[in-house]
Amino acid sequence: MLIGRRRLRLTETERDAMRAAGRFNAQLMDFLRQNIGLGVTTAEIDQLVFDYTLSHGHKPAPLNYQGFPKSCCTSVNDVICHGIPGPYRLKDGDIVNVDVTTIVDGWFGDQSETFLIGKVSKAARRVTQCSFECLWAAIDNLRPGSPVSAIGEAIVRHARKYNYSVVEEYVGHGVGRAFHQKPNVPHVPNAQSRRDRLEPGICFTIEPMINTGSRLTVLDERDGWTVTTKDGGLSAQFEHTVLMTEKGPEVLTLTQHGPQKGHRF
Ligand code: MF3
Ligand code: CO
Ligand code: CO
């Protein structure tokens, strides 16, 4: 177990490789942000991800990952995560999470944002705001050596203020030369996350999925991927890749163009 843990702690050279992967992924998100809106199909978003990534010499990690058929995930309204891009055309009032992951020189950067399309309902705006604040509440609750459970503690505390629920079946994760690795990063604390510690050099994602109603999920049996809310309520999510350093958490998938901490939707 010690050996496994040690391999998760990146050297300074490895940290720079992750910084480069995070930076490229964030630039891809900057590009998408300018192109997502009313009347755009989720398949068109996917094509933008594919073309931008390949034209810069990198690879979209979702494509063929465990059989996933597209280059990103697009999750609309009651879709919690892992929505498959297709002919669906974004319409006034939708919220859509776009989750992109790229492989840059063998290292993975992973992030997502929820976008508001046109004029949205109060609940749609509020759940998007809540999930964004939950992500930052978690980041702000971390110090070198914090237990992973500090993430879930902050998210549950914040979601409760909104009377919204936190999805438990899908979690954040260690990230590096693999898409998903240890540690698991649940958004609700559990026994394992109270034991795991975020020592300097550990890289991971935080990606809270927040529901307006019940936390319970349903997996689409037909496509094997799409996860929706059981009660049909709305769900929103934001994700960043974070490196723990000796000085505290460093967000690797942030540029000056995206929504910053404190942003209001
Ligand atoms: N990007 C997702 C995450 O944050 C994983 C998507 S897996 C896929 O972990 F196969 F659906 F792309
Ligand atoms: Co992730
Ligand atoms: Co992701």
PDB file of N, CA, C and O in Angstrom, residues 4 28 37 39 45 47 62 84 91 123 134 143 171 177 179 183 226-227 253:
ATOM      1  N   GLY A   4       2.119   1.895  -3.469  1.00  0.00           N
ATOM      2  CA  GLY A   4       1.050   2.468  -4.293  1.00  0.00           C
ATOM      3  C   GLY A   4       0.864   3.943  -4.019  1.00  0.00           C
ATOM      4  O   GLY A   4       0.762   4.747  -4.935  1.00  0.00           O
ATOM      5  N   LEU A  28      -8.911  24.371 -24.281  1.00  0.00           N
ATOM      6  CA  LEU A  28     -10.002  23.757 -25.032  1.00  0.00           C
ATOM      7  C   LEU A  28     -11.347  24.245 -24.490  1.00  0.00           C
ATOM      8  O   LEU A  28     -12.247  24.608 -25.258  1.00  0.00           O
ATOM      9  N   GLY A  37     -24.134  27.420 -27.333  1.00  0.00           N
ATOM     10  CA  GLY A  37     -25.287  28.306 -27.175  1.00  0.00           C
ATOM     11  C   GLY A  37     -26.515  27.739 -27.831  1.00  0.00           C
ATOM     12  O   GLY A  37     -26.528  26.582 -28.311  1.00  0.00           O
ATOM     13  N   GLY A  39     -29.334  26.482 -30.120  1.00  0.00           N
ATOM     14  CA  GLY A  39     -29.375  25.923 -31.465  1.00  0.00           C
ATOM     15  C   GLY A  39     -28.185  25.059 -31.833  1.00  0.00           C
ATOM     16  O   GLY A  39     -28.180  24.434 -32.895  1.00  0.00           O
ATOM     17  N   ILE A  45     -20.794  20.139 -30.566  1.00  0.00           N
ATOM     18  CA  ILE A  45     -19.832  20.401 -29.481  1.00  0.00           C
ATOM     19  C   ILE A  45     -18.745  19.325 -29.501  1.00  0.00           C
ATOM     20  O   ILE A  45     -17.549  19.614 -29.425  1.00  0.00           O
ATOM     21  N   GLN A  47     -17.766  17.523 -31.995  1.00  0.00           N
ATOM     22  CA  GLN A  47     -16.893  17.690 -33.174  1.00  0.00           C
ATOM     23  C   GLN A  47     -15.853  18.776 -32.916  1.00  0.00           C
ATOM     24  O   GLN A  47     -14.682  18.646 -33.313  1.00  0.00           O
ATOM     25  N   PRO A  62     -12.003  10.563 -23.623  1.00  0.00           N
ATOM     26  CA  PRO A  62     -13.220   9.750 -23.585  1.00  0.00           C
ATOM     27  C   PRO A  62     -13.394   8.818 -24.789  1.00  0.00           C
ATOM     28  O   PRO A  62     -14.004   7.759 -24.662  1.00  0.00           O
ATOM     29  N   ILE A  84     -24.113  11.242 -23.823  1.00  0.00           N
ATOM     30  CA  ILE A  84     -23.405  11.013 -25.093  1.00  0.00           C
ATOM     31  C   ILE A  84     -23.833  12.070 -26.110  1.00  0.00           C
ATOM     32  O   ILE A  84     -25.026  12.210 -26.381  1.00  0.00           O
ATOM     33  N   LYS A  91     -31.756  24.158 -26.467  1.00  0.00           N
ATOM     34  CA  LYS A  91     -32.875  25.090 -26.607  1.00  0.00           C
ATOM     35  C   LYS A  91     -32.923  26.048 -25.406  1.00  0.00           C
ATOM     36  O   LYS A  91     -32.292  25.794 -24.363  1.00  0.00           O
ATOM     37  N   ALA A 123     -34.584  27.668 -10.782  1.00  0.00           N
ATOM     38  CA  ALA A 123     -33.986  26.434 -10.255  1.00  0.00           C
ATOM     39  C   ALA A 123     -32.741  26.047 -11.060  1.00  0.00           C
ATOM     40  O   ALA A 123     -31.744  25.607 -10.494  1.00  0.00           O
ATOM     41  N   CYS A 134     -19.992  24.739  -4.602  1.00  0.00           N
ATOM     42  CA  CYS A 134     -19.547  23.517  -3.917  1.00  0.00           C
ATOM     43  C   CYS A 134     -18.118  23.148  -4.325  1.00  0.00           C
ATOM     44  O   CYS A 134     -17.305  22.762  -3.480  1.00  0.00           O
ATOM     45  N   ARG A 143      -5.775  21.735   2.628  1.00  0.00           N
ATOM     46  CA  ARG A 143      -4.412  22.100   2.994  1.00  0.00           C
ATOM     47  C   ARG A 143      -3.531  20.898   2.646  1.00  0.00           C
ATOM     48  O   ARG A 143      -4.037  19.797   2.505  1.00  0.00           O
ATOM     49  N   VAL A 171     -17.933   9.819  -8.583  1.00  0.00           N
ATOM     50  CA  VAL A 171     -17.006  10.509  -7.683  1.00  0.00           C
ATOM     51  C   VAL A 171     -15.846  11.131  -8.452  1.00  0.00           C
ATOM     52  O   VAL A 171     -15.582  10.770  -9.608  1.00  0.00           O
ATOM     53  N   ARG A 177      -1.132   9.879 -15.201  1.00  0.00           N
ATOM     54  CA  ARG A 177      -0.870   9.146 -16.439  1.00  0.00           C
ATOM     55  C   ARG A 177      -2.028   8.217 -16.766  1.00  0.00           C
ATOM     56  O   ARG A 177      -2.033   7.542 -17.790  1.00  0.00           O
ATOM     57  N   PHE A 179      -6.542   8.062 -16.609  1.00  0.00           N
ATOM     58  CA  PHE A 179      -7.761   8.865 -16.550  1.00  0.00           C
ATOM     59  C   PHE A 179      -8.305   8.829 -15.120  1.00  0.00           C
ATOM     60  O   PHE A 179      -8.610   9.866 -14.520  1.00  0.00           O
ATOM     61  N   PRO A 183      -6.518   8.527  -5.427  1.00  0.00           N
ATOM     62  CA  PRO A 183      -7.588   8.097  -4.533  1.00  0.00           C
ATOM     63  C   PRO A 183      -8.964   8.363  -5.137  1.00  0.00           C
ATOM     64  O   PRO A 183      -9.099   9.221  -6.015  1.00  0.00           O
ATOM     65  N   THR A 226     -25.574   7.012 -20.057  1.00  0.00           N
ATOM     66  CA  THR A 226     -26.281   8.208 -19.597  1.00  0.00           C
ATOM     67  C   THR A 226     -26.867   8.015 -18.202  1.00  0.00           C
ATOM     68  O   THR A 226     -27.640   7.093 -17.967  1.00  0.00           O
ATOM     69  N   VAL A 227     -26.498   8.903 -17.292  1.00  0.00           N
ATOM     70  CA  VAL A 227     -26.985   8.844 -15.914  1.00  0.00           C
ATOM     71  C   VAL A 227     -27.935  10.012 -15.694  1.00  0.00           C
ATOM     72  O   VAL A 227     -27.556  11.171 -15.911  1.00  0.00           O
ATOM     73  N   THR A 253      -6.707  23.459 -14.170  1.00  0.00           N
ATOM     74  CA  THR A 253      -7.586  23.591 -15.344  1.00  0.00           C
ATOM     75  C   THR A 253      -8.340  24.926 -15.342  1.00  0.00           C
ATOM     76  O   THR A 253      -9.481  25.005 -15.784  1.00  0.00           O
TER      77      THR A 253
END
